[in-house]
Every structure is written in structure tokens, then in C-alpha cells.
CSV table of C-alpha atoms in Angstrom, one decimal:
chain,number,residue,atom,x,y,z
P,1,UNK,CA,72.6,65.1,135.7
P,2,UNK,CA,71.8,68.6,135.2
P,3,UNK,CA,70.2,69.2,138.6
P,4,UNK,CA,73.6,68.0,140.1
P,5,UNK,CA,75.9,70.0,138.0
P,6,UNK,CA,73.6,72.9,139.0
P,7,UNK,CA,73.7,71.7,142.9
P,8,UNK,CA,78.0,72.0,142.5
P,9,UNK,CA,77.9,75.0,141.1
P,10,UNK,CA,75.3,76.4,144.0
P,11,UNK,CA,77.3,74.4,146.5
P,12,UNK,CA,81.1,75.7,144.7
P,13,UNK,CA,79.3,79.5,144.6
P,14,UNK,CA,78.2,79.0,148.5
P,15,UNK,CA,81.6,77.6,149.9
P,16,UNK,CA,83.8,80.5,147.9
P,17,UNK,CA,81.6,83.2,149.3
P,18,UNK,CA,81.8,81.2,152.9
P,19,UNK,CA,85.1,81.4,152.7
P,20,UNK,CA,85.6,84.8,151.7
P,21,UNK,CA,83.3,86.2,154.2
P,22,UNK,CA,85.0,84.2,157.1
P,23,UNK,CA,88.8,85.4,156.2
P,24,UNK,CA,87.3,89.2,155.0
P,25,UNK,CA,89.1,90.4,157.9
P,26,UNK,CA,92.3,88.1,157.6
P,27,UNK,CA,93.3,88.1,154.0
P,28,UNK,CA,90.9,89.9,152.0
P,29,UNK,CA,92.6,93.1,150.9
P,30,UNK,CA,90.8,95.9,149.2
P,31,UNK,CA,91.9,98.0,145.7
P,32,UNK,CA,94.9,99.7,147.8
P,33,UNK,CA,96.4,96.4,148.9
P,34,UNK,CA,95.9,97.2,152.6
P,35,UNK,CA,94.9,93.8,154.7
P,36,UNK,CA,92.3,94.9,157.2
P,37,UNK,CA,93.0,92.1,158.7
P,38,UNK,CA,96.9,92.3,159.3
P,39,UNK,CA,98.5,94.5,161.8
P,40,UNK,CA,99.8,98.0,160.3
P,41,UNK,CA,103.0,97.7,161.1
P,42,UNK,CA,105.3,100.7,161.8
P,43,UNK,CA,109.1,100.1,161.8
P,44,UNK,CA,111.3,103.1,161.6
P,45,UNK,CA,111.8,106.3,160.0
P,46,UNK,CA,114.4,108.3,158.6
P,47,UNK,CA,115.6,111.3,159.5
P,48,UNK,CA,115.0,111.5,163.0
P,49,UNK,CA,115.1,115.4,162.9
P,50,UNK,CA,115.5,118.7,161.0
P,51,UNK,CA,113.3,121.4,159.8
P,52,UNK,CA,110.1,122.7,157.9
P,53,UNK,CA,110.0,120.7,154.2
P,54,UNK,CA,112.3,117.7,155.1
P,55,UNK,CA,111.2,114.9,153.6
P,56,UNK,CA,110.7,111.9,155.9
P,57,UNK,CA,110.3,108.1,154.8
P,58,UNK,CA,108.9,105.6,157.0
P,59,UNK,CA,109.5,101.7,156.8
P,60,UNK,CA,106.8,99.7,157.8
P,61,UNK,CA,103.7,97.2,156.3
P,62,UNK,CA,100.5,96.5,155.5
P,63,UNK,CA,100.1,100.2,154.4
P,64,UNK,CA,98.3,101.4,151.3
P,65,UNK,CA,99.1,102.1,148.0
P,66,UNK,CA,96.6,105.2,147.9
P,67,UNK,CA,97.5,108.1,149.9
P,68,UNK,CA,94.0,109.3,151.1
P,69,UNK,CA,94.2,106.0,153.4
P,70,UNK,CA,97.4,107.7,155.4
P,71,UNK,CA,97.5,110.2,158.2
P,72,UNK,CA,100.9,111.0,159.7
P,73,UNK,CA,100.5,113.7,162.8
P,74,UNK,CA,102.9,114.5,165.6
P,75,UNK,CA,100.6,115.3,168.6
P,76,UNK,CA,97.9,117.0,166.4
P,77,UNK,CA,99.4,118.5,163.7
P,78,UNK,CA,99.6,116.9,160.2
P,79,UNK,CA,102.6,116.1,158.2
P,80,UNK,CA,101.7,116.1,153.9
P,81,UNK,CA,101.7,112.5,152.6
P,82,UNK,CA,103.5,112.6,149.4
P,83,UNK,CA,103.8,109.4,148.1
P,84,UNK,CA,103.3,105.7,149.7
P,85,UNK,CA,103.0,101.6,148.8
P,86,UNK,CA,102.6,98.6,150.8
P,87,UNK,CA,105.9,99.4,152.8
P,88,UNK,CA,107.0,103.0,152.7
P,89,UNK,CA,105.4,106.5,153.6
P,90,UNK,CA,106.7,109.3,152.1
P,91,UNK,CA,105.3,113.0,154.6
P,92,UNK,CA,106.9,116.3,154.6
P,93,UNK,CA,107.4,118.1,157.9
P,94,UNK,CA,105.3,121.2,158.2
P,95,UNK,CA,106.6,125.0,160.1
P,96,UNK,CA,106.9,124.7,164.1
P,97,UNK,CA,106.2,120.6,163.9
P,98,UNK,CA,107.9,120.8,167.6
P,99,UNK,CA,109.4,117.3,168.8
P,100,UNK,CA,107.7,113.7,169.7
P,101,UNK,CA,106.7,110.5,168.1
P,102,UNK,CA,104.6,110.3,164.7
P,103,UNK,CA,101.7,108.7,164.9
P,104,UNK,CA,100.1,106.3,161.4
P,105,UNK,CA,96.7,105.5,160.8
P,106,UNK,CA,96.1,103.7,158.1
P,107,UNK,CA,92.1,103.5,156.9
P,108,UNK,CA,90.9,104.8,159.9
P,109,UNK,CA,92.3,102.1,161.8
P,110,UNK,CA,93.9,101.8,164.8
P,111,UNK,CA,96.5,104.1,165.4
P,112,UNK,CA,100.1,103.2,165.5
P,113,UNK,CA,102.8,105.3,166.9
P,114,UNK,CA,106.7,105.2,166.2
P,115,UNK,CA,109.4,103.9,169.0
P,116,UNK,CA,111.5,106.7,168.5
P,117,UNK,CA,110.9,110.5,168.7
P,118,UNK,CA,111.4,113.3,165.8
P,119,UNK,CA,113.2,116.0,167.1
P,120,UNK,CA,111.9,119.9,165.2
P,121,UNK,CA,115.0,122.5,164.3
P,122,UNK,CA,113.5,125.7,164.5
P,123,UNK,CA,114.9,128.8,162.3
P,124,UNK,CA,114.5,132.1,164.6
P,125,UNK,CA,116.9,134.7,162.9
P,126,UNK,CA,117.4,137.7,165.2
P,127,UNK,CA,118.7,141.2,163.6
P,128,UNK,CA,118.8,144.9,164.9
P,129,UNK,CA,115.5,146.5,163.5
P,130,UNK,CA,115.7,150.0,164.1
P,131,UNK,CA,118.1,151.7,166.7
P,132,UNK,CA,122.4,151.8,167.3
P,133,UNK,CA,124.0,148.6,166.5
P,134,UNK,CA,126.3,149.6,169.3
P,135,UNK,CA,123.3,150.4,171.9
P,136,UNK,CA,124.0,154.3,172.0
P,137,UNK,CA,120.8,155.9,173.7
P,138,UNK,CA,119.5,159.4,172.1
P,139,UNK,CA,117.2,160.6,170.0
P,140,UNK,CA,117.2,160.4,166.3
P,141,UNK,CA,114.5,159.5,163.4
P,142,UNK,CA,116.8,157.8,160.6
P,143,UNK,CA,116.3,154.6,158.6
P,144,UNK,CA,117.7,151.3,160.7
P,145,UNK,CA,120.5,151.8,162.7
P,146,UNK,CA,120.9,156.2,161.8
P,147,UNK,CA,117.7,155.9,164.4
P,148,UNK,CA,118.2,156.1,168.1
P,149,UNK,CA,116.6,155.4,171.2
P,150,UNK,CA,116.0,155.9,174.5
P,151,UNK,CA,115.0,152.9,176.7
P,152,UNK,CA,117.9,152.6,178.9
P,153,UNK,CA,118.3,155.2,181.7
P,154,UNK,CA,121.3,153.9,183.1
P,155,UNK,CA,123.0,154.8,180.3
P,156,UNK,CA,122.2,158.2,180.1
P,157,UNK,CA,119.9,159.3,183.4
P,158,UNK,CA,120.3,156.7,185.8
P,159,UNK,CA,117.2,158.6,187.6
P,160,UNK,CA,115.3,157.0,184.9
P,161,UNK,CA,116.4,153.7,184.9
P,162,UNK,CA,113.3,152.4,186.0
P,163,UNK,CA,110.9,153.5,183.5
P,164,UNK,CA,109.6,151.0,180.9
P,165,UNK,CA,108.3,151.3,177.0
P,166,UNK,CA,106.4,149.3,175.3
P,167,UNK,CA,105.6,147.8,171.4
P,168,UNK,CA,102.7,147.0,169.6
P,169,UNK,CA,102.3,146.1,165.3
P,170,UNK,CA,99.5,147.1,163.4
P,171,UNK,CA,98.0,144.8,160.5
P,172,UNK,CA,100.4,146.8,157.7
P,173,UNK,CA,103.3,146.0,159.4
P,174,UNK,CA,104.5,149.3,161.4
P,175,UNK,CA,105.4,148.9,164.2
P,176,UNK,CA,104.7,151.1,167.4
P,177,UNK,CA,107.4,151.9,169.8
P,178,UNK,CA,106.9,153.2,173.4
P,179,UNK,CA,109.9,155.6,173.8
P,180,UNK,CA,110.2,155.5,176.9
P,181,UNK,CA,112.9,157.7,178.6
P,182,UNK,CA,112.4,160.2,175.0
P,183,UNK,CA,108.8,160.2,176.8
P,184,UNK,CA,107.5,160.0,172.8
P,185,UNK,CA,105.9,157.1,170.7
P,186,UNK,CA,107.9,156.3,167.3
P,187,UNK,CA,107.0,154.4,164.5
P,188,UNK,CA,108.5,152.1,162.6
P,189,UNK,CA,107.5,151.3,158.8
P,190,UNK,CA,108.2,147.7,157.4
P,191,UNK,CA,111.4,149.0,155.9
P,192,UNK,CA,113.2,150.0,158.9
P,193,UNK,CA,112.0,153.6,158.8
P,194,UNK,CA,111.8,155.5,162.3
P,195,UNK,CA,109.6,158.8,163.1
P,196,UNK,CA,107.9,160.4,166.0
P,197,UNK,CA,104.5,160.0,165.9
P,198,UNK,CA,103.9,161.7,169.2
P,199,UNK,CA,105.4,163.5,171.7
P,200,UNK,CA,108.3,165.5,171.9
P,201,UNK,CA,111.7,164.1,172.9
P,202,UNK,CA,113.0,165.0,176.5
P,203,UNK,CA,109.3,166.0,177.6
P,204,UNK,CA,107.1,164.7,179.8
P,205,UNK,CA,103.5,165.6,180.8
P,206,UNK,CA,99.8,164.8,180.4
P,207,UNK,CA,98.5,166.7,177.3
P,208,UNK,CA,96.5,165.4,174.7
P,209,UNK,CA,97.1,167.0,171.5
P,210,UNK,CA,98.5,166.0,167.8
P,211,UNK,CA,102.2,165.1,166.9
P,212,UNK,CA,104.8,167.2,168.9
P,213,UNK,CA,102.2,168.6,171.1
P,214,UNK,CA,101.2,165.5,173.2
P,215,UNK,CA,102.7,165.1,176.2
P,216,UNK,CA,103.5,161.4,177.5
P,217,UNK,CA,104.8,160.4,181.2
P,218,UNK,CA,104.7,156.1,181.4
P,219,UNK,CA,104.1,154.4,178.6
P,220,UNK,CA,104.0,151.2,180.0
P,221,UNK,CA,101.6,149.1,177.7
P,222,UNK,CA,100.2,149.4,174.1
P,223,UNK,CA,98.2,147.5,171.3
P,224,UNK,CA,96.5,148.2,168.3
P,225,UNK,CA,93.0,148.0,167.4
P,226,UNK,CA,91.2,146.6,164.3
P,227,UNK,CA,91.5,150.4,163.2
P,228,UNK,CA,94.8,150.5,163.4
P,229,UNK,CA,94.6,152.9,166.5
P,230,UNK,CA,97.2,152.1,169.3
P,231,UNK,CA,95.9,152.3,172.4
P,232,UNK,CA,97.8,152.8,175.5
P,233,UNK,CA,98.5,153.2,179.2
P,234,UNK,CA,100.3,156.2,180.5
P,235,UNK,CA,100.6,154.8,184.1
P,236,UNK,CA,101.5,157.9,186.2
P,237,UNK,CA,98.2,159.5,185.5
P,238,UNK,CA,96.3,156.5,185.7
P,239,UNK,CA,94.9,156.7,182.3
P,240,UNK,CA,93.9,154.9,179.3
P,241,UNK,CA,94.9,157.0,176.0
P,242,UNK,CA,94.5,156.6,172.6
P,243,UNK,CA,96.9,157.4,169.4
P,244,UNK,CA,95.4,157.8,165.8
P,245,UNK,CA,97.6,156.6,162.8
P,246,UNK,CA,98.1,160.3,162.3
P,247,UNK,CA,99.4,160.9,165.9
P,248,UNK,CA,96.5,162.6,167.2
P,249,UNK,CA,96.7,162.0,170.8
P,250,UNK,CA,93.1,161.4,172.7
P,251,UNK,CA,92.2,160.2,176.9
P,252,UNK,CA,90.1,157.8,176.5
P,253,UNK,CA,89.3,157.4,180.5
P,254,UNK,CA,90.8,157.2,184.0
P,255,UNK,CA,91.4,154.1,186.2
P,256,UNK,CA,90.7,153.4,189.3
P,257,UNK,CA,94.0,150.9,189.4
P,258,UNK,CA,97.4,151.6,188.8
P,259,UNK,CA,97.8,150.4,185.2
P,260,UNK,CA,100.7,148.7,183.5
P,261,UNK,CA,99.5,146.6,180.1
P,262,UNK,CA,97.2,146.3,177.9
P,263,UNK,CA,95.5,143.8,175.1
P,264,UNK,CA,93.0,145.0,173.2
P,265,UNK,CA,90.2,142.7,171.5
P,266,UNK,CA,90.0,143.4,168.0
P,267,UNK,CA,86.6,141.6,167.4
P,268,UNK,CA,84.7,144.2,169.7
P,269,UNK,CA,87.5,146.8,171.1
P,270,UNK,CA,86.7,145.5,174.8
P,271,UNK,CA,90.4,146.4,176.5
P,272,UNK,CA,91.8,144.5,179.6
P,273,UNK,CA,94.8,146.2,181.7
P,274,UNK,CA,96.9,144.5,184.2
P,275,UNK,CA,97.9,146.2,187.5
P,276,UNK,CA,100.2,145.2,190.4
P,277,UNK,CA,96.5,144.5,191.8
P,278,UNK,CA,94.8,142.4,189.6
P,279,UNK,CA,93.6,142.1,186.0
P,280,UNK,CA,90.6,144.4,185.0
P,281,UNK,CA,88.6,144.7,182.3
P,282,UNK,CA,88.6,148.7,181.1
P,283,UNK,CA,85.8,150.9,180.0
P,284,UNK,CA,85.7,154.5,181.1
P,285,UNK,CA,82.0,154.1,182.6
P,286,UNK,CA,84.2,151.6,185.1
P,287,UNK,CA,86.5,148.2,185.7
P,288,UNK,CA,85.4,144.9,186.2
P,289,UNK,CA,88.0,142.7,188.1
P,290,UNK,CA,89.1,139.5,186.8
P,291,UNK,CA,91.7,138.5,188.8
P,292,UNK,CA,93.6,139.8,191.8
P,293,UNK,CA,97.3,139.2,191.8
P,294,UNK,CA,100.4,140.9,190.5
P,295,UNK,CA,100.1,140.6,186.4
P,296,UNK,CA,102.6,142.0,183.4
P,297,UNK,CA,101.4,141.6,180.0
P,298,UNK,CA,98.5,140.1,178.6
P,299,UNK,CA,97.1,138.3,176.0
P,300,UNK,CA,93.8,137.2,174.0
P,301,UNK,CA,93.2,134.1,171.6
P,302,UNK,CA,90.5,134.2,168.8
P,303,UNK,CA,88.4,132.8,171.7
P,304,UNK,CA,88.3,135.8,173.8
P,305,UNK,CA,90.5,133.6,176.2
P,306,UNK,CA,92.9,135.6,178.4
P,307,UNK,CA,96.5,134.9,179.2
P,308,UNK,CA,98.5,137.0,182.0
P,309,UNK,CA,102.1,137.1,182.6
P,310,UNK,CA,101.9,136.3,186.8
P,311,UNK,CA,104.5,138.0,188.5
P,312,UNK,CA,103.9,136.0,192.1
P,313,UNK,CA,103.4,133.1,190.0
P,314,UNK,CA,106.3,133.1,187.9
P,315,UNK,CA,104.5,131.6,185.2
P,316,UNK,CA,101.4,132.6,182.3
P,317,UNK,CA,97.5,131.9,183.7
P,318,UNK,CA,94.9,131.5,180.9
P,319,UNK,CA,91.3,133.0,182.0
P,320,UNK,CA,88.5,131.4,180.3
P,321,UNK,CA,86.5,133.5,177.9
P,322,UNK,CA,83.1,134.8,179.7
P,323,UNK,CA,83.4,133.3,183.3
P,324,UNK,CA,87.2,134.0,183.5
P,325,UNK,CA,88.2,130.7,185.5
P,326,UNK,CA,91.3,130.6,186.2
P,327,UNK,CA,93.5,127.9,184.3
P,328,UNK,CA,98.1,127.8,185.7
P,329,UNK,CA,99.1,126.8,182.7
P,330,UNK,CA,103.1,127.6,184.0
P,331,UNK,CA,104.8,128.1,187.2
P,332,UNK,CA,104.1,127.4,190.9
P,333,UNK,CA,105.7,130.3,192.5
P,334,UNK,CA,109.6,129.0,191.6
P,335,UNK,CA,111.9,131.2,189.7
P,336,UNK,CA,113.5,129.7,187.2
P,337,UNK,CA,114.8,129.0,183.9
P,338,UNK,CA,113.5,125.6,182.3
P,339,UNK,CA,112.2,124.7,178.7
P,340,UNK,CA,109.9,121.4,178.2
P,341,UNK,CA,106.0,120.2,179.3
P,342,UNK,CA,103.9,123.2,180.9
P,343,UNK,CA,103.9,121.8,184.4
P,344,UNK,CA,107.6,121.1,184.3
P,345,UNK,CA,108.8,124.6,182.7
P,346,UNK,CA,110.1,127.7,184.7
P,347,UNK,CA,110.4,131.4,184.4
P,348,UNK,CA,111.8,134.5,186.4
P,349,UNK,CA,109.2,137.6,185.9
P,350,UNK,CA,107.7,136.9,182.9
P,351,UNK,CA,106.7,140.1,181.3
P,352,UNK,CA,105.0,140.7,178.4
P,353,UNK,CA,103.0,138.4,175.8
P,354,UNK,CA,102.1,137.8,172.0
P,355,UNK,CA,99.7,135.5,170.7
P,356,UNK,CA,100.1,134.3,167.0
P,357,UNK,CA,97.6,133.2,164.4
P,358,UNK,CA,98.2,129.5,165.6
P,359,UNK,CA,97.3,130.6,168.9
P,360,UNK,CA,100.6,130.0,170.9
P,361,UNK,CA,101.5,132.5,173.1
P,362,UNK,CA,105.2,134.9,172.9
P,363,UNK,CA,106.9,135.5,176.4
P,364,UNK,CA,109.3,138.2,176.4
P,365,UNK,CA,111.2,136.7,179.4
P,366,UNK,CA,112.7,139.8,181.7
P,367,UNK,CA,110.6,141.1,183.8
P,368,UNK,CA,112.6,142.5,186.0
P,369,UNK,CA,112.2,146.6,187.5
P,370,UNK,CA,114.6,147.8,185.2
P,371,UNK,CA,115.4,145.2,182.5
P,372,UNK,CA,119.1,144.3,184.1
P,373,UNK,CA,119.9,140.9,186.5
P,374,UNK,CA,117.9,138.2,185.3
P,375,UNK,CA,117.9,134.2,185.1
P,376,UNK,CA,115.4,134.6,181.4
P,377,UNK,CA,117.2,137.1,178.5
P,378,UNK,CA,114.9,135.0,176.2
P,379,UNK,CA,111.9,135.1,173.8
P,380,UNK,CA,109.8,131.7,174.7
P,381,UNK,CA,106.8,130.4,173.3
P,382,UNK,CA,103.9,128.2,174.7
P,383,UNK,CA,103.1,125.7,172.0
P,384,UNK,CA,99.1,125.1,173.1
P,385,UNK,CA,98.9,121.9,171.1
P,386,UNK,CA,101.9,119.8,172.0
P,387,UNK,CA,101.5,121.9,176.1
P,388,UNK,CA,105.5,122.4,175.7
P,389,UNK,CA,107.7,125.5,176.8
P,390,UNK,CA,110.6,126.2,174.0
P,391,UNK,CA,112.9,128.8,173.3
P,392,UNK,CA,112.7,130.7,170.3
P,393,UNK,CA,115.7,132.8,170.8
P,394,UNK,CA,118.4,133.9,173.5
P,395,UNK,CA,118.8,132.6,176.7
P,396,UNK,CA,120.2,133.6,180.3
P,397,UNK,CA,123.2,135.5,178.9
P,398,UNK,CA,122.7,139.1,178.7
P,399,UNK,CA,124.5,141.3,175.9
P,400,UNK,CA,124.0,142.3,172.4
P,401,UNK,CA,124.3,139.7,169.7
P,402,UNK,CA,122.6,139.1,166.0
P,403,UNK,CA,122.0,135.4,165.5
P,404,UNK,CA,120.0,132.4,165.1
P,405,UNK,CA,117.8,131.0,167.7
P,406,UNK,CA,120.1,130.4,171.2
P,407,UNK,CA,123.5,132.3,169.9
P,408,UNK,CA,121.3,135.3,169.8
P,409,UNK,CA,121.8,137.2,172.9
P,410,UNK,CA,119.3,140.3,174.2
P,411,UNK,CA,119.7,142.5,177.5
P,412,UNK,CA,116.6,143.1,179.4
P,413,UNK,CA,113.8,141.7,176.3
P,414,UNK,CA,110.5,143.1,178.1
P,415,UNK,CA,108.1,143.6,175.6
P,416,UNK,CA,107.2,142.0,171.9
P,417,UNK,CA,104.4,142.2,169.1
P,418,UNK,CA,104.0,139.5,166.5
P,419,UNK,CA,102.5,140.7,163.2
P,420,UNK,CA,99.9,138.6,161.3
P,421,UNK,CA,103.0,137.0,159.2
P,422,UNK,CA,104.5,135.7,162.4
P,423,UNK,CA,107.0,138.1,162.4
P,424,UNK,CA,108.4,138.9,166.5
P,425,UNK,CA,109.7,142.2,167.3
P,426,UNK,CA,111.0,142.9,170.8
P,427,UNK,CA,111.8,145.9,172.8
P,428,UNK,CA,115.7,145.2,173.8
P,429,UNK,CA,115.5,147.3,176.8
P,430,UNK,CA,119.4,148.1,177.7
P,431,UNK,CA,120.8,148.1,174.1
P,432,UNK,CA,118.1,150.7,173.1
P,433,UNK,CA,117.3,148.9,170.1
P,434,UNK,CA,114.2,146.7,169.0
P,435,UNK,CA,115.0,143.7,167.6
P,436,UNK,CA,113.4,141.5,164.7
P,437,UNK,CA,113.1,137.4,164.7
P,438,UNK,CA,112.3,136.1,161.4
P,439,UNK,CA,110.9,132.4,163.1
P,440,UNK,CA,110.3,129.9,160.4
């Protein structure tokens, strides 16, 4: 009797763990509630756009009850779960999401991506910097718009229309400004605060020197350093010069190219100038080329990857750190104006280039001689993870006009910086002005 009591209870013990083992995967469900043996189940989700910190809830099953077991990414960024049961997520959207479907995994299982698409509103508020709000070229040091510039010779000496400045941010916020008809670099402190730092206004020569007794000819390109030094191009003498934070004015070498822009790598000073020849990279012992070609501005990643604005091109080309092959990430020669997917996306002279701590790259779109007819009056930005082309603000209208995102309007946008804060300022060639986007 008690060996077959003892036999059922073996036998009962055997068949529940048989049974348990052979339905693990179908009905077993672990301390969340999830089924690993059920489909995760996505069915919609609500809103379908809007901006950085809405809230979206997605209707499904068979999630989780414990957050830790959800990932929600468009492309590869991560949305924030909140909250989440059996049937609903909860995710906030982070800054610069960008557009496409969401993708749920759900205990590292198999992914499951949503029928419809989330479509990102981006906040890029434009405002006048420093300079006239009415685009008056002069010469004037002031706070905001009492300052005045002088990018525009058609306004003022038509003889000089052709000339072209330049901008560049240091890690405390001023800003540099190429002045280019002024032949003087002026600086701009975070509150709106213009001053010469070089030069003297209406003269032009090749003298190095401190404050009002440099002379300047072309300043075509300029970055900063990790010192906070800007260094430059002054293109008429073929020379790479350099610009303390106190204004004294250095040559640090010739070239043997005609040189236009610059980028400077902070992690070891190494300086690479485009030319209507080719991209080099700069020392004053001599050039190494790394491409030939027609190039504007330039760029680098945290990398040491290169990226040049290709005039012949019409589009950006990314150089791979150390053996500098040669990557089109836009354009096949076709001028145009088109946002979307890299290999779709078109530009007309793309000039200069930013490159932000996320690693996507600015294009300040007009690269034409003198900043006037042209199909891109735009600042556009590469998104490297999602491999899109979108506008951050203006267009193909030219004219003067403060405003969010596409109601702002620029005339002749041919050079920007982006400060560590993600903070664009552009040099708004024929309104004399620089500009400021506050994006995100």
C-alpha cells in the first residue's frame, strides 16, 4: 500500500514536470507575465508624431509587466520606457528621434516592428545674432543688432562681391567671425557682444601683428583648436595663420595649393584644407593629398573621419580615418534640391560643414561665388544613424526672415559652427548678419 501511494506520487511528480517542460515554451510564463511561447504582438500606437518628451502608448500583447524586459528604438536610437503591463508600453520620445517605424523587443526576443511610421517635429528657432536687422553693411562693434557687418559687396563695393568670410565657435561659446569685406576678424561673446579682434576695418594686407595691427586679405576658412586658438586661411597669400584669444596674429606656414577651408583636429591639432584642387592635409614642413577634386568645407568626427563639401559632386564625401577611402555618401553630380535617404537627396554647391557631438554633419547649403542665385538657401543636416537628409531651417527662398525651422528664410547661408551645446550659427552672407538656430 505504501509502495503504491509512493509510486503515484513519483508518477503524479513525473507527469506535472513532463508536462511543464513540454508546454515551457507555450504557456509557461515567467514573474513578468510575458509567454515565451506566444507571439509579442504589436498593434498600434498613439500619437503618430510630434516632438522631444511626447509621451507615446503602444497597444499590443504578450508584453511584460517589468520594464527592463522592453526596448523601443526607431532605427538605433532608444525611446525611455516609462511604464508597461501585459498590453500597453508607455516610451518618451528623445531630441532629433527623426521619422520611421518603432521597433519592440520584448526579453530579447525577436524583434517586432510597428505598421505605421512616427513622424519627428523638429524645433530649429532662427534669430539675428549679431549684425543690422535690416541687413545694412558697415562697420560697427555694438551689442546685437548696434553691430554691423560687412559680408556683402554688392551692397556697398560691388568690386568685392566675390569675397567670402568665414565662422568658427570656441568651447566658451564666442564665436569667431571672418569679416570679410571689413578684411578684420570679430568676435562674438555668448551675449551678443561684437569686437574686433584683429585687423583693421577697410584694410587689407599680409601682416602679422596683434589687434589693429594685423593685416588680413581672404579669410576664407577658420576653426578653433583645443586651445581655443582660431586658425585660418588667408587665401590670397596662400597661407595658413593663426589668431590667439588675445588677437595676436601669427603665419603659421605657406601652401603649395590655393587654400579655401579648414578643420582642425582637436585631439592632436593635425589641420586639413580644401582647395579647388583637392583636399590636403597641412603642416608647414609640407601637404599630403587626400583627394583631388573641387572641395568647400570640411569636416572631422571623433574618429578622425573626414567629410568634404564636393563642389563637382554636388553632394558630402566621407574619407576614412588613416587610409582616407573614399565613401559618396550624397550626390552624383545633379544639382538639386531634395530632402530624404542619402542616395536619393540633392544639393546645389554645398559649402561649408559642422559636425555635432552626435556626430551628424551641418551643410550650410549656398555655395555659390558670391552667396546670390541659388536652388539651397538652407541649413541641412546628415543624420549618420537613420542615413537621411533633412532640413533644419530655410529653404530655396532667399530673403531675410526670423522663424522656426522652414518659415525661416536666409540669403546666401555659406558658412556655420555648431558649439558643444548644439547651438548653429551661420554666416548670412547678403544680409550681413550671422544668424543663431536654437535646434531642439
Amino acid at each position: 500500500m505504501i509502495s503504491l501511494m509512493k509510486l503515484n506520487i513519483i508518477q503524479y511528480i513525473t507527469l506535472a514536470l513532463l508536462v511543464c517542460s513540454t508546454s515551457l515554451l507555450s504557456s509557461c510564463k515567467d514573474d513578468d507575465g510575458h509567454d515565451a511561447g506566444s507571439p509579442v504582438v504589436v498593434n498600434r500606437f498613439y500619437p503618430t508624431s510630434g516632438s522631444a518628451g511626447t509621451e507615446i502608448l503602444i497597444t499590443g500583447k504578450n508584453f511584460s509587466e517589468n520594464p527592463e524586459d522592453i526596448s523601443v528604438t526607431l532605427g538605433n536610437i532608444p525611446l525611455k520606457v516609462l511604464s508597461c503591463n501585459m498590453n500597453n508600453i508607455m516610451a518618451i520620445v528623445p531630441p532629433k528621434l527623426g521619422d520611421g517605424v518603432l521597433t519592440v523587443t520584448v526579453a530579447n526576443r525577436e524583434p517586432v516592428r510597428t505598421i505605421e511610421a512616427f513622424t519627428y517635429s523638429f524645433s530649429a528657432v532662427v534669430t539675428t545674432f549679431a549684425g543690422s536687422s535690416n541687413g545694412e553693411p558697415g562697420y560697427q562693434d555694438g551689442n546685437g543688432s548696434e553691430a554691423l557687418f560687412f559680408f556683402d559687396g554688392a551692397k556697398g563695393d560691388p568690386a568685392e562681391d566675390w569675397r567670402k568670410g568665414s565662422i568658427c565657435v570656441d568651447d566658451a561659446g564666442n564665436v569667431y567671425v571672418g569679416d570679410c569685406v571689413n578684411y578684420c576678424v570679430r568676435k562674438i561673446t555668448p551675449d551678443g557682444t561684437v569686437t574686433t579682434l584683429a585687423g583693421l576695418a577697410g584694410n587689407s594686407g599680409d601682416i602679422d601683428g596683434t589687434g589693429a595691427q594685423a593685416r588680413f586679405n581672404g579669410l576664407y576658412g577658420m576653426d578653433c583648436d583645443a586651445e581655443g586658438n582660431i586658425i585660418m586661411t588667408d587665401v590670397f597669400g596662400w597661407k595658413i595663420r593663426k589668431i590667439t584669444p588675445d588677437g595676436v596674429v601669427t603665419t603659421l606656414g605657406e601652401t603649395s595649393f590655393e587654400p579655401w577651408m579648414l578643420t582642425v583636429d582637436k585631439g592632436n591639432g593635425d589641420i586639413f584644407v580644401s582647395s579647388n584642387s583637392g583636399i590636403y592635409k597641412w603642416t608647414k614642413d609640407g601637404s599630403t593629398q587626400i583627394s583631388t577634386g573641387n572641395f568647400r568645407g570640411l569636416a572631422l568626427d571623433k574618429e578622425g573621419n573626414l567629410y568634404g563639401a564636393d563642389q563637382i559632386l554636388n553632394g558630402i564625401v566621407k574619407f576614412k580615418a588613416g587610409t582616407w577611402e573614399a565613401e559618396n555618401l550624397t550626390g552624383k553630380g545633379t544639382a538639386g534640391y531634395l530632402n530624404g535617404a542619402f542616395e536619393d537627396a540633392l544639393f546645389t554647391f554645398p559649402c561649408d560643414l559642422a559636425i555635432d557631438s552626435n556626430g551628424d554633419i551641418y551643410v550650410a547649403g549656398n555655395g555659390s561665388w558670391n552667396g546670390g542665385e541659388n536652388l539651397d538657401q538652407s541649413i541641412r543636416l546628415l543624420d549618420m544613424t537613420n542615413r537621411t537628409v533633412r532640413l533644419v531651417a530655410g529653404g530655396t527662398q532667399e530673403g531675410y526672415v526670423d522663424a522656426n525651422g522652414s518659415s525661416a528664410v536666409f540669403a546666401g547661408p555659406q558658412d556655420l559652427a555648431v558649439d558643444k551645446n548644439g547651438v548653429i550659427y551661420v554666416y548670412d552672407k547678403k544680409n550681413n548678419v550671422i544668424r543663431k538656430i536654437v535646434y531642439e
